[in-house]
XYZ file of C-alpha atoms in Angstrom:
260
model
C 94.758 85.454 97.140
C 93.806 83.599 100.268
C 92.582 80.172 99.303
C 89.788 79.291 101.696
C 88.959 76.013 99.975
C 89.102 73.197 102.459
C 91.443 70.263 101.802
C 89.921 66.930 101.017
C 90.370 64.539 103.862
C 90.656 60.855 102.966
C 90.163 58.481 105.859
C 90.710 54.757 105.226
C 87.644 52.767 106.075
C 88.546 50.051 108.595
C 86.975 46.623 108.488
C 84.715 46.294 111.514
C 83.501 42.862 112.443
C 80.296 42.672 114.376
C 80.950 41.100 117.767
C 77.364 40.902 118.815
C 74.065 42.448 117.964
C 74.013 44.127 121.378
C 77.106 46.241 120.639
C 76.514 46.925 116.959
C 74.517 50.062 117.708
C 77.443 51.638 119.560
C 79.828 51.449 116.626
C 80.447 54.901 115.089
C 80.560 54.747 111.320
C 83.651 56.270 109.662
C 81.493 58.319 107.327
C 79.948 60.032 110.335
C 83.407 60.858 111.691
C 84.406 62.418 108.399
C 81.243 64.514 108.326
C 81.825 65.613 111.901
C 85.418 66.668 111.189
C 84.328 68.575 108.110
C 81.696 70.492 110.044
C 84.287 71.493 112.660
C 86.949 72.640 110.167
C 84.736 74.553 107.767
C 83.626 77.417 110.069
C 87.222 77.981 111.258
C 88.509 78.233 107.704
C 85.695 80.563 106.670
C 86.353 82.784 109.677
C 90.063 82.966 108.869
C 89.322 83.886 105.255
C 87.015 86.667 106.444
C 89.739 87.993 108.736
C 92.193 87.965 105.849
C 89.915 90.118 103.722
C 89.561 92.688 106.507
C 93.304 92.697 107.135
C 93.943 93.286 103.434
C 91.409 96.122 103.368
C 92.874 97.786 106.467
C 96.442 97.393 105.209
C 95.488 98.951 101.870
C 93.884 101.957 103.573
C 96.946 102.407 105.776
C 99.481 102.092 102.937
C 97.684 104.657 100.793
C 96.876 107.139 103.560
C 99.892 107.197 105.886
C 103.179 106.657 103.967
C 102.427 109.498 101.546
C 102.874 111.998 104.375
C 106.221 110.402 105.214
C 107.499 110.059 101.663
C 106.507 113.584 100.580
C 108.968 115.499 102.799
C 111.604 112.753 102.530
C 111.670 112.667 98.748
C 111.837 116.443 98.524
C 115.024 116.662 100.599
C 116.590 113.197 100.150
C 115.307 111.690 96.890
C 118.127 109.132 96.610
C 117.398 107.816 100.082
C 113.708 107.515 99.268
C 114.568 105.658 96.070
C 116.883 103.307 97.958
C 114.185 102.492 100.506
C 112.294 100.821 97.658
C 114.850 98.006 97.756
C 114.150 97.555 101.457
C 110.421 97.259 100.802
C 110.987 94.680 98.057
C 113.413 92.658 100.180
C 111.074 92.731 103.183
C 108.086 91.756 101.077
C 109.894 88.708 99.664
C 110.970 87.639 103.149
C 107.409 87.900 104.416
C 106.014 86.074 101.402
C 108.363 83.149 102.034
C 106.525 82.381 105.290
C 102.928 81.124 105.192
C 102.008 83.040 108.357
C 103.077 86.403 106.889
C 102.491 85.786 103.181
C 99.586 88.237 103.016
C 101.648 91.106 104.428
C 104.527 90.428 102.063
C 102.145 90.233 99.127
C 100.531 93.606 99.750
C 103.892 95.192 100.645
C 105.274 94.178 97.257
C 102.439 96.034 95.542
C 103.108 99.024 97.764
C 106.768 98.953 96.652
C 105.737 99.950 93.143
C 103.796 102.948 94.419
C 106.733 104.005 96.598
C 109.156 103.628 93.669
C 106.985 105.738 91.386
C 106.556 108.426 94.035
C 110.301 108.571 94.670
C 111.116 108.980 90.987
C 108.450 111.526 90.138
C 108.459 113.740 93.225
C 112.228 113.517 93.502
C 113.196 114.631 89.994
C 110.163 115.143 87.734
C 107.619 116.969 89.885
C 107.821 120.129 87.773
C 106.020 118.420 84.883
C 102.483 117.185 85.708
C 102.175 115.465 82.323
C 104.755 112.908 83.426
C 102.962 112.021 86.636
C 100.708 109.247 85.341
C 103.357 107.587 83.133
C 105.703 107.391 86.104
C 102.983 106.176 88.476
C 102.266 103.370 85.987
C 105.864 102.140 86.143
C 104.805 98.944 87.898
C 101.872 98.213 85.580
C 103.725 95.775 83.245
C 104.972 93.822 86.249
C 101.483 93.688 87.766
C 99.970 92.441 84.498
C 102.566 89.677 84.119
C 102.102 88.560 87.728
C 98.319 88.501 87.468
C 98.482 86.455 84.270
C 100.569 83.943 86.220
C 98.169 84.129 89.161
C 100.933 85.306 91.502
C 100.836 88.110 94.059
C 97.176 88.934 93.521
C 96.663 90.916 96.717
C 99.624 93.243 96.209
C 99.041 93.730 92.510
C 95.349 94.487 92.993
C 96.342 96.957 95.695
C 98.704 98.631 93.234
C 96.021 98.749 90.531
C 93.548 100.294 92.974
C 96.109 102.900 93.994
C 96.852 103.614 90.341
C 93.138 104.022 89.577
C 92.849 106.550 92.392
C 95.804 108.467 90.954
C 94.248 108.456 87.492
C 90.957 109.866 88.803
C 92.739 112.536 90.877
C 94.924 113.643 87.967
C 91.911 113.643 85.671
C 90.238 116.128 87.965
C 93.300 118.395 87.835
C 93.028 118.463 84.061
C 89.250 118.967 83.977
C 89.270 121.724 86.602
C 92.274 123.409 84.973
C 94.447 123.088 88.085
C 97.635 122.082 86.253
C 99.050 125.651 86.200
C 98.717 125.821 89.991
C 100.444 122.443 90.283
C 103.449 123.791 88.378
C 103.596 126.895 90.553
C 103.353 125.044 93.864
C 106.312 122.736 93.170
C 108.545 125.603 92.027
C 108.145 128.164 94.796
C 109.356 128.170 98.377
C 106.989 126.668 100.979
C 106.339 130.123 102.445
C 104.865 131.266 99.118
C 102.553 128.283 98.611
C 99.509 129.597 100.512
C 98.385 132.263 97.974
C 98.684 129.742 95.143
C 96.581 127.204 97.025
C 93.894 129.789 97.720
C 93.715 130.595 94.008
C 93.457 126.897 93.199
C 90.619 126.478 95.704
C 88.758 129.338 94.084
C 88.936 127.328 90.872
C 87.610 124.247 92.663
C 84.676 126.123 94.199
C 83.217 127.040 90.816
C 80.089 125.130 89.662
C 82.249 123.331 87.098
C 84.847 122.307 89.655
C 82.337 121.184 92.278
C 80.244 119.231 89.772
C 83.209 117.250 88.473
C 84.504 116.673 91.983
C 81.164 115.080 92.884
C 81.168 112.937 89.738
C 84.677 111.596 90.269
C 84.075 110.933 93.961
C 81.038 108.874 92.993
C 83.191 106.951 90.504
C 85.676 106.084 93.238
C 82.904 105.160 95.675
C 81.239 102.928 93.120
C 84.499 101.173 92.268
C 85.398 100.679 95.914
C 81.999 99.487 97.127
C 81.426 97.212 94.130
C 84.784 95.514 94.754
C 83.747 94.688 98.324
C 80.897 92.570 96.991
C 83.391 90.102 95.514
C 84.320 88.890 99.038
C 87.809 87.975 97.867
C 90.981 89.190 99.537
C 92.577 90.767 96.468
C 89.401 92.670 95.627
C 89.208 94.012 99.176
C 92.802 95.241 98.859
C 91.778 96.948 95.610
C 88.765 98.509 97.319
C 90.812 99.766 100.256
C 93.250 101.489 97.901
C 90.464 103.094 95.859
C 88.375 104.304 98.797
C 91.352 105.661 100.717
C 92.141 107.866 97.714
C 89.077 109.879 98.678
C 90.449 110.211 102.204
C 93.888 111.386 101.044
C 92.437 113.874 98.553
C 90.158 115.201 101.284
C 93.127 115.695 103.631
C 95.031 117.595 100.976
C 91.976 119.732 100.287
C 91.695 120.472 104.013
C 95.381 121.395 104.214
C 94.955 123.754 101.260
C 91.872 125.327 102.845
C 93.760 125.958 106.096
C 96.873 127.323 104.394
């Protein structure tokens, strides 16, 4: 969390002896100097804090939307390599967190490491069983809870929790719309045979039941994302970015299925 609270400046009050009544009016009181310095520092700090929140939001949107399209083909062909890259993300995040200027990026990258780890494990070896998806995606949840209780790594852990919430809502829709059988078929057949399965799945989505629940769950994600923005805190904006970008990713997958 970016701490935008200004430090308390303590300025020793010098002893000023009045030389003459003619020059006493030109003496600047120390209290006025302190007030002047405070007024100059405060807007800069507030502006920096605002920038940090936007950076966290943008980074969260990027880390949810873009890497999934890189990890998906990588983990399918080279799952061990994808799993090993997790160590690189963790190492890089700790290096960045050790420097004040890059602490934010290291913080959010550490939270992203848990999502990458879960994706590597599930899509590399367990993708044939949809029931295991959420338990594997929650692999970093105990770590996130411990860190948040210690008030450490808030931005990254809130990003991870937002990403996990988006996964929960997406998987919930698969269960409600009865899309799990299509999930099992898609991951077992050759890529050239995927298109007919996706068209059948879309037919299931386009039913009144499927469309109604899609609207409900999208509204849930929108409400969670927009409400988090009202907190005006960096970790909540990272959470919001992860939640809202889930809608974007799901929409892209829907579009890919429609064009298949």
